[in-house]
Amino acid sequence: MESSPQAAELPPPPVHVAIIMDGNGRWARSRGLPRTAGHKRGAESVRRTVEAAREMGVSYLTLYGFSSENWKRPASEIADLMGLLRLYLRNEIANLHKNGIRLKVIGERSRLGPDIVRLIEEAESRTESNVALTLVLALSYGGRQEIVEAMRSVARSVASGELSPDIVDETVVGSHLFTSGIPDPDLIIRTSGEKRISNFLLWQGAYAELVFIETLWPDFGRAELETALRDFHRRDRRFGGAR
């Protein structure tokens, strides 16, 4: 698919775009449909957005697919979401690989089903050499939990004598996060009009630009991504420095 004229006018894209995909339930409810229908349409939006990000030249795209708090949802909804995840991992990986997209999953894998963990490992292994785009799926992920686990890992290294507490700095902490080796996001987008980050990339997003879009996730696509990138390029990023 060719890029739209609007996309051609965009400056170089941010290296790393992260998206909080929100609004599947509201999309379904507004149409008198079960929440499952919203999640299914949301999966189609994932496909569109990944394709658009790759074509626009984004290097890293992180999608908040399932938070650690989402485990509190009704068991039937969790089962539906896990079923969609299985389908995605089985059916989409060949397409990702064909398009040069690398898949990486971050989050607490121990809470996922063994078959899902196996599918994730197979998909990561199959696509690990791809360079067109790195797609990061945050599954069973929470920013606070990630930082806690990183601190535990650092503490173990200090206790064992492998690491001196005097050299623990931001770089050391970052190397113990799920996202080690991945640049921090330049832009975090949230759909559905909500204006909060919901425990997403708390450490990594310290200087990310935030864009909040009214569009519900199942309706999100290339046009909305372009709009967010235009907003990003209007920002004056000083990273705490003076104007």
Coordinates of N, CA and C in Angstrom, one line a residue:
M1 N 0.8 -1.2 0.0 CA 0.0 0.0 0.0 C 0.9 1.2 0.0
E2 N 0.6 2.2 -0.8 CA 1.3 3.4 -0.9 C 1.0 4.4 0.2
S3 N 1.9 5.2 0.6 CA 1.6 6.1 1.7 C 0.7 7.2 1.1
S4 N -0.1 7.8 2.0 CA -1.0 8.8 1.6 C -0.2 10.1 1.3
P5 N -0.7 11.1 0.6 CA -0.1 12.4 0.4 C 0.3 13.1 1.7
Q6 N -0.7 12.9 2.7 CA -0.4 13.5 4.0 C 0.8 12.9 4.6
A7 N 1.0 11.6 4.5 CA 2.1 11.0 5.2 C 3.4 11.4 4.5
A8 N 3.4 11.6 3.2 CA 4.6 12.0 2.5 C 5.1 13.4 2.9
E9 N 4.1 14.2 3.5 CA 4.5 15.6 3.9 C 5.1 15.5 5.3
L10 N 4.9 14.4 6.1 CA 5.4 14.4 7.4 C 6.9 14.4 7.5
P11 N 7.5 15.1 8.6 CA 8.9 15.0 8.8 C 9.3 13.6 9.2
P12 N 10.6 13.3 9.4 CA 10.9 11.9 9.8 C 10.2 11.6 11.1
P13 N 9.7 10.3 11.2 CA 8.9 9.9 12.3 C 9.7 9.8 13.6
P14 N 9.1 9.8 14.8 CA 9.8 9.5 16.0 C 10.3 8.0 15.9
V15 N 11.4 7.8 16.6 CA 12.0 6.4 16.6 C 11.0 5.4 17.2
H16 N 10.4 5.8 18.3 CA 9.6 4.8 19.1 C 8.3 5.5 19.4
V17 N 7.2 4.8 19.0 CA 5.8 5.2 19.3 C 5.2 4.1 20.1
A18 N 4.6 4.5 21.2 CA 3.9 3.6 22.1 C 2.4 4.0 22.1
I19 N 1.5 3.0 22.2 CA 0.1 3.3 22.1 C -0.7 2.5 23.2
I20 N -1.5 3.2 24.0 CA -2.4 2.6 24.9 C -3.7 2.4 24.2
M21 N -4.0 1.2 23.8 CA -5.2 0.9 23.0 C -6.4 0.8 23.9
D22 N -7.2 1.8 23.8 CA -8.4 1.9 24.7 C -9.7 2.1 24.0
G23 N -10.8 1.5 24.4 CA -12.1 1.8 23.8 C -12.8 0.7 23.2
N24 N -12.2 -0.5 23.2 CA -12.9 -1.7 22.6 C -14.3 -1.9 23.2
G25 N -14.4 -1.9 24.5 CA -15.7 -2.1 25.1 C -16.7 -1.1 24.8
R26 N -16.3 0.2 24.8 CA -17.2 1.3 24.5 C -17.7 1.2 23.0
W27 N -16.7 0.9 22.2 CA -17.1 0.7 20.7 C -18.2 -0.3 20.6
A28 N -18.0 -1.5 21.2 CA -19.0 -2.5 21.1 C -20.3 -2.1 21.8
R29 N -20.3 -1.5 23.0 CA -21.5 -1.1 23.7 C -22.3 -0.1 22.9
S30 N -21.6 0.8 22.2 CA -22.4 1.8 21.5 C -23.1 1.3 20.3
R31 N -22.7 0.0 19.9 CA -23.4 -0.6 18.8 C -24.3 -1.8 19.2
G32 N -24.4 -1.9 20.5 CA -25.3 -3.0 21.0 C -24.6 -4.4 20.8
L33 N -23.3 -4.4 20.8 CA -22.6 -5.7 20.6 C -21.9 -6.1 21.8
P34 N -21.6 -7.4 22.0 CA -20.8 -7.9 23.1 C -19.4 -7.3 23.1
R35 N -18.7 -7.3 24.2 CA -17.4 -6.7 24.3 C -16.4 -7.5 23.4
T36 N -16.7 -8.8 23.2 CA -15.8 -9.6 22.3 C -15.7 -9.0 20.9
A37 N -16.9 -8.5 20.4 CA -16.9 -7.9 19.1 C -15.9 -6.7 19.1
G38 N -15.8 -5.9 20.1 CA -14.9 -4.8 20.2 C -13.5 -5.2 20.2
H39 N -13.2 -6.3 20.9 CA -11.8 -6.8 20.9 C -11.4 -7.4 19.6
K40 N -12.4 -8.0 18.9 CA -12.0 -8.5 17.5 C -11.8 -7.4 16.6
R41 N -12.6 -6.3 16.6 CA -12.3 -5.2 15.8 C -11.0 -4.5 16.2
G42 N -10.7 -4.5 17.5 CA -9.5 -3.9 17.9 C -8.2 -4.7 17.4
A43 N -8.4 -6.0 17.2 CA -7.3 -6.7 16.6 C -7.0 -6.3 15.2
E44 N -8.1 -6.0 14.5 CA -7.9 -5.5 13.1 C -7.2 -4.1 13.1
S45 N -7.5 -3.3 14.1 CA -6.8 -2.0 14.2 C -5.3 -2.2 14.5
V46 N -4.9 -3.3 15.2 CA -3.5 -3.6 15.4 C -2.9 -3.8 14.1
R47 N -3.5 -4.6 13.3 CA -2.9 -4.9 11.9 C -2.7 -3.7 11.1
R48 N -3.7 -2.8 11.1 CA -3.6 -1.6 10.3 C -2.5 -0.7 10.8
T49 N -2.5 -0.6 12.1 CA -1.5 0.4 12.7 C -0.1 -0.1 12.6
V50 N 0.1 -1.4 12.7 CA 1.5 -1.9 12.5 C 1.9 -1.7 11.1
E51 N 1.1 -1.9 10.1 CA 1.4 -1.7 8.7 C 1.7 -0.3 8.5
A52 N 0.9 0.6 9.0 CA 1.1 2.1 8.8 C 2.4 2.5 9.4
A53 N 2.7 2.1 10.7 CA 3.9 2.5 11.3 C 5.1 2.0 10.6
R54 N 5.1 0.8 10.0 CA 6.2 0.3 9.2 C 6.4 1.2 8.0
E55 N 5.3 1.5 7.3 CA 5.4 2.3 6.1 C 5.9 3.7 6.3
M56 N 5.6 4.2 7.5 CA 6.0 5.6 7.8 C 7.4 5.7 8.3
G57 N 8.0 4.5 8.6 CA 9.4 4.5 9.0 C 9.7 4.5 10.5
V58 N 8.6 4.3 11.3 CA 8.8 4.1 12.7 C 9.6 2.9 13.0
S59 N 10.6 3.0 13.9 CA 11.5 1.9 14.2 C 11.0 0.9 15.2
Y60 N 10.3 1.5 16.3 CA 9.7 0.7 17.4 C 8.3 1.1 17.6
L61 N 7.4 0.1 17.7 CA 6.0 0.4 18.0 C 5.6 -0.5 19.2
T62 N 5.3 0.1 20.3 CA 4.9 -0.7 21.5 C 3.4 -0.5 21.7
L63 N 2.7 -1.7 21.8 CA 1.2 -1.7 22.0 C 0.9 -2.3 23.3
Y64 N 0.1 -1.5 24.1 CA -0.3 -2.0 25.5 C -1.5 -2.9 25.3
G65 N -1.2 -4.2 25.2 CA -2.3 -5.2 24.8 C -3.1 -5.7 26.0
F66 N -2.4 -5.9 27.2 CA -3.1 -6.5 28.3 C -2.3 -6.1 29.6
S67 N -2.9 -5.3 30.4 CA -2.2 -4.9 31.6 C -2.3 -5.9 32.8
S68 N -1.4 -5.7 33.7 CA -1.5 -6.5 34.9 C -2.8 -6.4 35.7
E69 N -3.4 -5.2 35.6 CA -4.7 -4.9 36.2 C -5.8 -5.6 35.4
N70 N -5.6 -5.9 34.2 CA -6.7 -6.5 33.4 C -7.1 -7.9 33.9
W71 N -6.2 -8.5 34.7 CA -6.5 -9.8 35.2 C -7.7 -9.8 36.2
K72 N -8.1 -8.6 36.6 CA -9.3 -8.4 37.5 C -10.6 -8.5 36.7
R73 N -10.5 -8.5 35.4 CA -11.7 -8.5 34.6 C -12.4 -9.9 34.7
P74 N -13.7 -9.9 34.3 CA -14.4 -11.2 34.4 C -13.7 -12.3 33.6
A75 N -13.8 -13.5 34.2 CA -13.0 -14.7 33.6 C -13.4 -14.9 32.2
S76 N -14.7 -14.7 31.8 CA -15.1 -14.9 30.4 C -14.4 -14.0 29.5
E77 N -14.3 -12.7 29.9 CA -13.6 -11.7 29.0 C -12.1 -12.0 28.9
I78 N -11.5 -12.4 30.0 CA -10.1 -12.8 29.9 C -9.9 -14.0 29.0
A79 N -10.8 -15.0 29.0 CA -10.7 -16.1 28.2 C -10.8 -15.7 26.7
D80 N -11.7 -14.7 26.4 CA -11.9 -14.2 25.0 C -10.6 -13.5 24.6
L81 N -10.0 -12.7 25.5 CA -8.8 -12.0 25.1 C -7.6 -12.9 24.9
M82 N -7.5 -13.9 25.7 CA -6.4 -14.9 25.5 C -6.6 -15.7 24.2
G83 N -7.9 -16.0 23.9 CA -8.2 -16.7 22.6 C -7.8 -15.8 21.4
L84 N -8.1 -14.5 21.5 CA -7.6 -13.6 20.4 C -6.1 -13.5 20.3
L85 N -5.5 -13.5 21.5 CA -4.0 -13.5 21.5 C -3.4 -14.7 20.8
R86 N -4.0 -15.9 21.1 CA -3.5 -17.1 20.5 C -3.7 -17.1 19.0
L87 N -4.9 -16.6 18.5 CA -5.1 -16.5 17.1 C -4.1 -15.5 16.5
Y88 N -3.8 -14.4 17.1 CA -2.9 -13.4 16.6 C -1.5 -14.1 16.4
L89 N -1.0 -14.8 17.5 CA 0.3 -15.3 17.4 C 0.4 -16.5 16.4
R90 N -0.7 -17.2 16.2 CA -0.7 -18.3 15.2 C -0.8 -17.8 13.8
N91 N -1.6 -16.7 13.6 CA -2.0 -16.3 12.2 C -1.3 -15.1 11.7
E92 N -0.7 -14.3 12.5 CA -0.1 -13.0 12.1 C 1.4 -13.1 12.0
I93 N 2.0 -14.0 12.6 CA 3.5 -14.0 12.7 C 4.1 -14.2 11.3
A94 N 3.5 -15.0 10.5 CA 4.0 -15.2 9.1 C 4.0 -13.9 8.4
N95 N 2.9 -13.2 8.5 CA 2.8 -11.9 7.8 C 3.8 -10.9 8.4
L96 N 4.0 -10.9 9.7 CA 5.0 -10.0 10.3 C 6.4 -10.3 9.8
H97 N 6.7 -11.6 9.7 CA 8.0 -12.0 9.3 C 8.2 -11.7 7.8
K98 N 7.2 -11.8 7.0 CA 7.3 -11.5 5.6 C 7.6 -10.0 5.4
N99 N 7.1 -9.2 6.3 CA 7.3 -7.8 6.1 C 8.5 -7.2 7.0
G100 N 9.3 -8.2 7.4 CA 10.5 -7.7 8.1 C 10.3 -7.2 9.5
I101 N 9.2 -7.6 10.1 CA 8.9 -7.0 11.5 C 9.4 -8.0 12.6
R102 N 10.1 -7.5 13.5 CA 10.5 -8.3 14.7 C 9.5 -8.2 15.8
L103 N 9.2 -9.3 16.4 CA 8.2 -9.2 17.6 C 9.0 -9.4 18.9
K104 N 8.6 -8.6 19.9 CA 9.1 -8.8 21.2 C 8.0 -8.6 22.2
V105 N 7.9 -9.4 23.2 CA 6.8 -9.3 24.2 C 7.4 -9.0 25.5
I106 N 6.8 -8.0 26.2 CA 7.3 -7.6 27.5 C 6.1 -7.8 28.5
G107 N 6.4 -8.2 29.8 CA 5.4 -8.4 30.8 C 5.7 -9.7 31.6
E108 N 4.8 -10.0 32.5 CA 4.9 -11.1 33.3 C 4.4 -12.4 32.6
R109 N 5.3 -13.1 32.0 CA 4.9 -14.3 31.2 C 4.4 -15.4 32.1
S110 N 4.8 -15.4 33.3 CA 4.4 -16.5 34.2 C 2.9 -16.6 34.4
R111 N 2.2 -15.5 34.2 CA 0.7 -15.5 34.4 C 0.0 -15.9 33.1
L112 N 0.7 -16.0 32.0 CA 0.1 -16.4 30.7 C 0.1 -18.0 30.7
G113 N -0.8 -18.5 29.8 CA -0.9 -19.9 29.7 C 0.4 -20.5 29.0
P114 N 0.8 -21.7 29.4 CA 2.0 -22.3 28.8 C 2.0 -22.3 27.3
D115 N 0.9 -22.6 26.7 CA 0.8 -22.6 25.2 C 1.0 -21.2 24.6
I116 N 0.6 -20.2 25.3 CA 0.8 -18.8 24.8 C 2.2 -18.5 25.0
V117 N 2.9 -18.8 26.1 CA 4.3 -18.6 26.3 C 5.1 -19.2 25.2
R118 N 4.7 -20.5 24.8 CA 5.4 -21.2 23.8 C 5.3 -20.5 22.4
L119 N 4.1 -20.0 22.1 CA 3.8 -19.3 20.9 C 4.6 -18.0 20.8
I120 N 4.7 -17.3 22.0 CA 5.5 -16.1 22.0 C 7.0 -16.4 21.8
E121 N 7.5 -17.4 22.4 CA 8.9 -17.7 22.2 C 9.2 -18.1 20.8
E122 N 8.3 -18.9 20.2 CA 8.5 -19.3 18.8 C 8.5 -18.0 17.9
A123 N 7.5 -17.1 18.1 CA 7.4 -15.9 17.3 C 8.6 -15.0 17.4
E124 N 9.1 -14.9 18.7 CA 10.3 -14.0 18.9 C 11.5 -14.6 18.2
S125 N 11.6 -15.9 18.3 CA 12.8 -16.6 17.7 C 12.7 -16.5 16.2
R126 N 11.6 -16.7 15.6 CA 11.4 -16.6 14.1 C 11.7 -15.3 13.6
T127 N 11.4 -14.2 14.3 CA 11.5 -12.8 13.8 C 12.6 -12.0 14.3
E128 N 13.5 -12.7 15.1 CA 14.5 -11.9 15.8 C 15.5 -11.2 14.9
S129 N 15.7 -11.6 13.7 CA 16.7 -10.9 12.8 C 16.0 -9.9 11.9
N130 N 14.7 -9.6 12.0 CA 14.1 -8.6 11.2 C 14.4 -7.2 11.7
V131 N 14.4 -6.3 10.7 CA 14.9 -4.9 11.1 C 13.9 -3.8 10.6
A132 N 12.9 -4.1 9.8 CA 12.0 -3.1 9.3 C 11.3 -2.4 10.4
L133 N 10.9 -3.1 11.4 CA 10.1 -2.5 12.6 C 10.2 -3.5 13.7
T134 N 10.4 -3.0 14.9 CA 10.2 -3.9 16.1 C 8.9 -3.6 16.7
L135 N 8.0 -4.6 16.8 CA 6.7 -4.5 17.4 C 6.8 -5.1 18.8
V136 N 6.6 -4.3 19.8 CA 6.6 -4.7 21.2 C 5.2 -4.8 21.7
L137 N 4.8 -6.0 22.1 CA 3.5 -6.2 22.7 C 3.7 -6.3 24.2
A138 N 3.0 -5.4 25.0 CA 3.0 -5.4 26.4 C 1.8 -6.2 26.9
L139 N 2.2 -7.4 27.4 CA 1.1 -8.4 27.8 C 1.3 -8.7 29.3
S140 N 0.3 -8.7 30.1 CA 0.4 -8.9 31.5 C 1.4 -8.0 32.1
Y141 N 1.4 -6.7 31.6 CA 2.4 -5.7 31.9 C 1.9 -4.7 32.8
G142 N 2.7 -4.2 33.8 CA 2.5 -3.1 34.6 C 3.7 -2.4 34.9
G143 N 3.8 -1.0 34.7 CA 5.0 -0.3 34.9 C 5.5 -0.3 36.3
R144 N 4.7 -0.3 37.3 CA 5.2 -0.3 38.7 C 5.8 -1.7 39.0
Q145 N 5.1 -2.7 38.5 CA 5.6 -4.1 38.8 C 7.0 -4.3 38.1
E146 N 7.1 -3.7 36.9 CA 8.3 -3.8 36.1 C 9.5 -3.2 36.9
I147 N 9.2 -2.0 37.5 CA 10.3 -1.3 38.3 C 10.6 -2.1 39.5
V148 N 9.6 -2.7 40.2 CA 9.9 -3.5 41.4 C 10.8 -4.7 41.0
E149 N 10.4 -5.3 39.9 CA 11.2 -6.5 39.5 C 12.7 -6.1 39.2
A150 N 12.8 -4.9 38.6 CA 14.2 -4.4 38.2 C 14.9 -4.1 39.5
M151 N 14.3 -3.5 40.5 CA 15.0 -3.2 41.8 C 15.4 -4.5 42.5
R152 N 14.5 -5.5 42.4 CA 14.9 -6.8 43.0 C 16.1 -7.4 42.3
S153 N 16.1 -7.3 41.0 CA 17.3 -7.8 40.3 C 18.6 -7.1 40.6
V154 N 18.5 -5.8 40.7 CA 19.6 -5.0 41.1 C 20.1 -5.3 42.5
A155 N 19.1 -5.5 43.4 CA 19.5 -5.8 44.8 C 20.2 -7.1 44.9
R156 N 19.7 -8.1 44.1 CA 20.4 -9.4 44.1 C 21.8 -9.3 43.6
S157 N 22.0 -8.5 42.6 CA 23.4 -8.3 42.1 C 24.3 -7.6 43.1
V158 N 23.7 -6.7 43.8 CA 24.5 -6.0 44.8 C 24.8 -7.0 46.0
A159 N 23.8 -7.7 46.4 CA 24.0 -8.6 47.5 C 25.0 -9.7 47.2
S160 N 25.1 -10.1 45.9 CA 26.0 -11.2 45.6 C 27.5 -10.6 45.3
G161 N 27.6 -9.3 45.3 CA 28.9 -8.7 45.1 C 29.2 -8.5 43.6
E162 N 28.2 -8.8 42.7 CA 28.4 -8.6 41.3 C 28.4 -7.1 40.9
L163 N 27.7 -6.3 41.7 CA 27.5 -5.0 41.4 C 27.7 -4.1 42.6
S164 N 28.4 -3.0 42.5 CA 28.6 -2.1 43.6 C 27.5 -1.1 43.6
P165 N 26.9 -0.8 44.8 CA 25.8 0.1 44.9 C 26.2 1.5 44.4
D166 N 27.5 1.8 44.5 CA 27.9 3.2 44.1 C 27.8 3.4 42.6
I167 N 27.7 2.3 41.8 CA 27.6 2.6 40.3 C 26.2 2.4 39.8
V168 N 25.2 2.1 40.7 CA 23.8 2.0 40.3 C 23.3 3.4 39.8
D169 N 23.0 3.5 38.5 CA 22.5 4.7 38.0 C 21.4 4.4 37.0
E170 N 20.9 5.4 36.3 CA 19.7 5.2 35.4 C 20.0 4.1 34.3
T171 N 21.3 4.1 33.9 CA 21.6 3.1 32.8 C 21.5 1.7 33.4
V172 N 22.0 1.5 34.6 CA 22.0 0.2 35.3 C 20.5 -0.2 35.5
V173 N 19.7 0.7 36.0 CA 18.3 0.4 36.2 C 17.6 0.0 34.9
G174 N 17.9 0.8 33.9 CA 17.3 0.5 32.6 C 17.6 -0.8 32.0
S175 N 18.8 -1.3 32.3 CA 19.3 -2.6 31.8 C 18.6 -3.7 32.5
H176 N 17.9 -3.5 33.6 CA 17.1 -4.5 34.3 C 15.6 -4.5 34.0
L177 N 15.2 -3.6 33.1 CA 13.8 -3.5 32.8 C 13.5 -4.4 31.7
F178 N 12.2 -4.7 31.5 CA 11.7 -5.6 30.3 C 12.2 -5.0 29.0
T179 N 12.3 -3.7 28.9 CA 12.6 -3.0 27.7 C 14.1 -2.8 27.5
S180 N 15.0 -3.5 28.2 CA 16.4 -3.3 28.0 C 16.8 -3.5 26.5
G181 N 17.5 -2.6 26.0 CA 17.9 -2.6 24.6 C 17.0 -1.9 23.7
I182 N 15.9 -1.4 24.2 CA 14.9 -0.7 23.4 C 14.9 0.8 23.8
P183 N 15.0 1.7 22.8 CA 15.0 3.1 23.2 C 13.7 3.5 23.8
D184 N 13.8 4.5 24.7 CA 12.6 5.0 25.4 C 11.6 5.6 24.3
P185 N 10.3 5.5 24.6 CA 9.4 6.1 23.6 C 9.5 7.6 23.5
D186 N 9.4 8.0 22.3 CA 9.3 9.5 22.0 C 7.9 10.0 22.1
L187 N 7.0 9.1 21.8 CA 5.6 9.5 21.8 C 4.7 8.4 22.3
I188 N 3.8 8.8 23.3 CA 2.8 7.8 23.8 C 1.4 8.4 23.4
I189 N 0.7 7.5 22.7 CA -0.7 7.9 22.3 C -1.7 7.1 23.1
R190 N -2.7 7.7 23.5 CA -3.8 7.0 24.1 C -5.1 7.3 23.4
T191 N -5.8 6.3 23.0 CA -7.1 6.4 22.3 C -8.3 6.5 23.3
S192 N -9.4 6.9 22.8 CA -10.7 6.9 23.5 C -11.0 8.1 24.3
G193 N -10.1 9.1 24.3 CA -10.4 10.3 25.1 C -9.9 10.3 26.5
E194 N -9.5 9.1 27.0 CA -9.0 9.1 28.4 C -7.7 9.8 28.5
K195 N -7.4 10.5 29.6 CA -6.1 11.2 29.7 C -5.3 10.8 30.9
R196 N -4.9 9.6 30.9 CA -4.0 9.0 31.9 C -3.1 7.9 31.2
I197 N -2.1 7.5 31.9 CA -1.2 6.6 31.3 C -1.3 5.2 31.8
S198 N -2.1 5.0 32.9 CA -2.5 3.7 33.4 C -1.4 2.7 33.5
N199 N -0.4 3.1 34.3 CA 0.7 2.2 34.7 C 1.5 1.7 33.5
F200 N 1.6 2.5 32.4 CA 2.3 2.1 31.2 C 3.6 2.8 31.0
L201 N 4.7 2.0 30.9 CA 6.1 2.6 30.7 C 6.4 3.8 31.6
L202 N 6.2 3.6 32.9 CA 6.4 4.7 33.8 C 7.8 5.2 33.8
W203 N 8.8 4.3 33.8 CA 10.2 4.7 33.8 C 10.6 5.3 32.4
Q204 N 10.2 4.5 31.4 CA 10.7 4.8 30.0 C 10.0 6.0 29.4
G205 N 8.8 6.3 29.9 CA 8.1 7.5 29.3 C 8.3 8.8 30.0
A206 N 9.4 8.9 30.8 CA 9.7 10.1 31.6 C 9.7 11.4 30.7
Y207 N 10.2 11.3 29.5 CA 10.2 12.5 28.6 C 9.4 12.3 27.3
A208 N 8.5 11.3 27.3 CA 7.7 11.1 26.1 C 6.7 12.2 25.9
E209 N 6.4 12.5 24.7 CA 5.3 13.4 24.4 C 4.0 12.6 24.5
L210 N 3.0 13.2 25.0 CA 1.7 12.5 25.2 C 0.7 13.1 24.3
V211 N 0.0 12.2 23.5 CA -1.1 12.6 22.7 C -2.3 11.8 23.0
F212 N -3.4 12.5 23.3 CA -4.7 11.9 23.6 C -5.7 12.1 22.5
I213 N -6.2 11.0 22.0 CA -7.1 11.0 20.8 C -8.5 10.5 21.2
E214 N -9.5 11.2 20.7 CA -10.9 10.8 21.1 C -11.3 9.5 20.4
T215 N -10.7 9.1 19.3 CA -11.1 7.9 18.6 C -11.0 6.7 19.4
L216 N -12.0 5.8 19.4 CA -11.9 4.5 20.1 C -11.0 3.6 19.3
W217 N -10.3 2.7 20.0 CA -9.2 1.9 19.3 C -9.7 1.2 18.1
P218 N -10.9 0.6 18.1 CA -11.3 -0.2 16.9 C -11.4 0.7 15.6
D219 N -11.5 2.0 15.8 CA -11.6 2.9 14.7 C -10.3 3.6 14.4
F220 N -9.2 3.2 15.1 CA -7.9 3.8 14.9 C -7.2 3.2 13.7
G221 N -6.5 4.1 13.0 CA -5.8 3.6 11.8 C -4.7 4.6 11.3
R222 N -4.4 4.5 10.1 CA -3.4 5.3 9.5 C -3.6 6.8 9.7
A223 N -4.9 7.3 9.4 CA -5.1 8.7 9.5 C -4.9 9.2 10.9
E224 N -5.3 8.4 11.9 CA -5.2 8.9 13.3 C -3.7 8.8 13.7
L225 N -3.0 7.9 13.2 CA -1.5 7.8 13.5 C -0.8 9.0 12.9
E226 N -1.2 9.4 11.7 CA -0.6 10.6 11.1 C -0.9 11.8 11.9
T227 N -2.2 11.9 12.3 CA -2.6 13.1 13.1 C -1.7 13.2 14.4
A228 N -1.5 12.1 15.0 CA -0.7 12.1 16.3 C 0.8 12.5 16.0
L229 N 1.3 12.0 14.8 CA 2.7 12.3 14.5 C 2.8 13.8 14.1
R230 N 1.8 14.4 13.5 CA 1.8 15.8 13.3 C 1.8 16.6 14.6
D231 N 1.0 16.2 15.5 CA 1.0 16.8 16.8 C 2.4 16.7 17.5
F232 N 3.0 15.6 17.4 CA 4.3 15.3 18.0 C 5.3 16.3 17.4
H233 N 5.3 16.5 16.1 CA 6.3 17.4 15.4 C 6.1 18.9 15.7
R234 N 4.9 19.2 16.3 CA 4.7 20.6 16.7 C 5.2 20.9 18.1
R235 N 5.6 19.8 18.8 CA 6.1 20.0 20.2 C 7.6 20.5 20.2
D236 N 7.9 21.3 21.2 CA 9.3 21.7 21.5 C 9.8 20.9 22.6
R237 N 10.6 19.9 22.2 CA 11.2 18.9 23.2 C 12.5 19.4 23.8
R238 N 12.4 19.8 25.0 CA 13.6 20.4 25.7 C 14.3 19.5 26.7
F239 N 13.5 18.4 27.1 CA 14.1 17.4 28.1 C 14.5 18.1 29.3
G240 N 13.8 19.1 29.8 CA 14.1 19.8 31.1 C 15.0 21.0 30.9
G241 N 15.6 21.2 29.7 CA 16.4 22.3 29.5 C 15.7 23.6 29.3
A242 N 16.4 24.7 29.3 CA 15.8 26.0 29.1 C 15.5 26.3 27.6
R243 N 14.5 27.1 27.4 CA 14.1 27.4 26.0 C 15.2 28.2 25.4

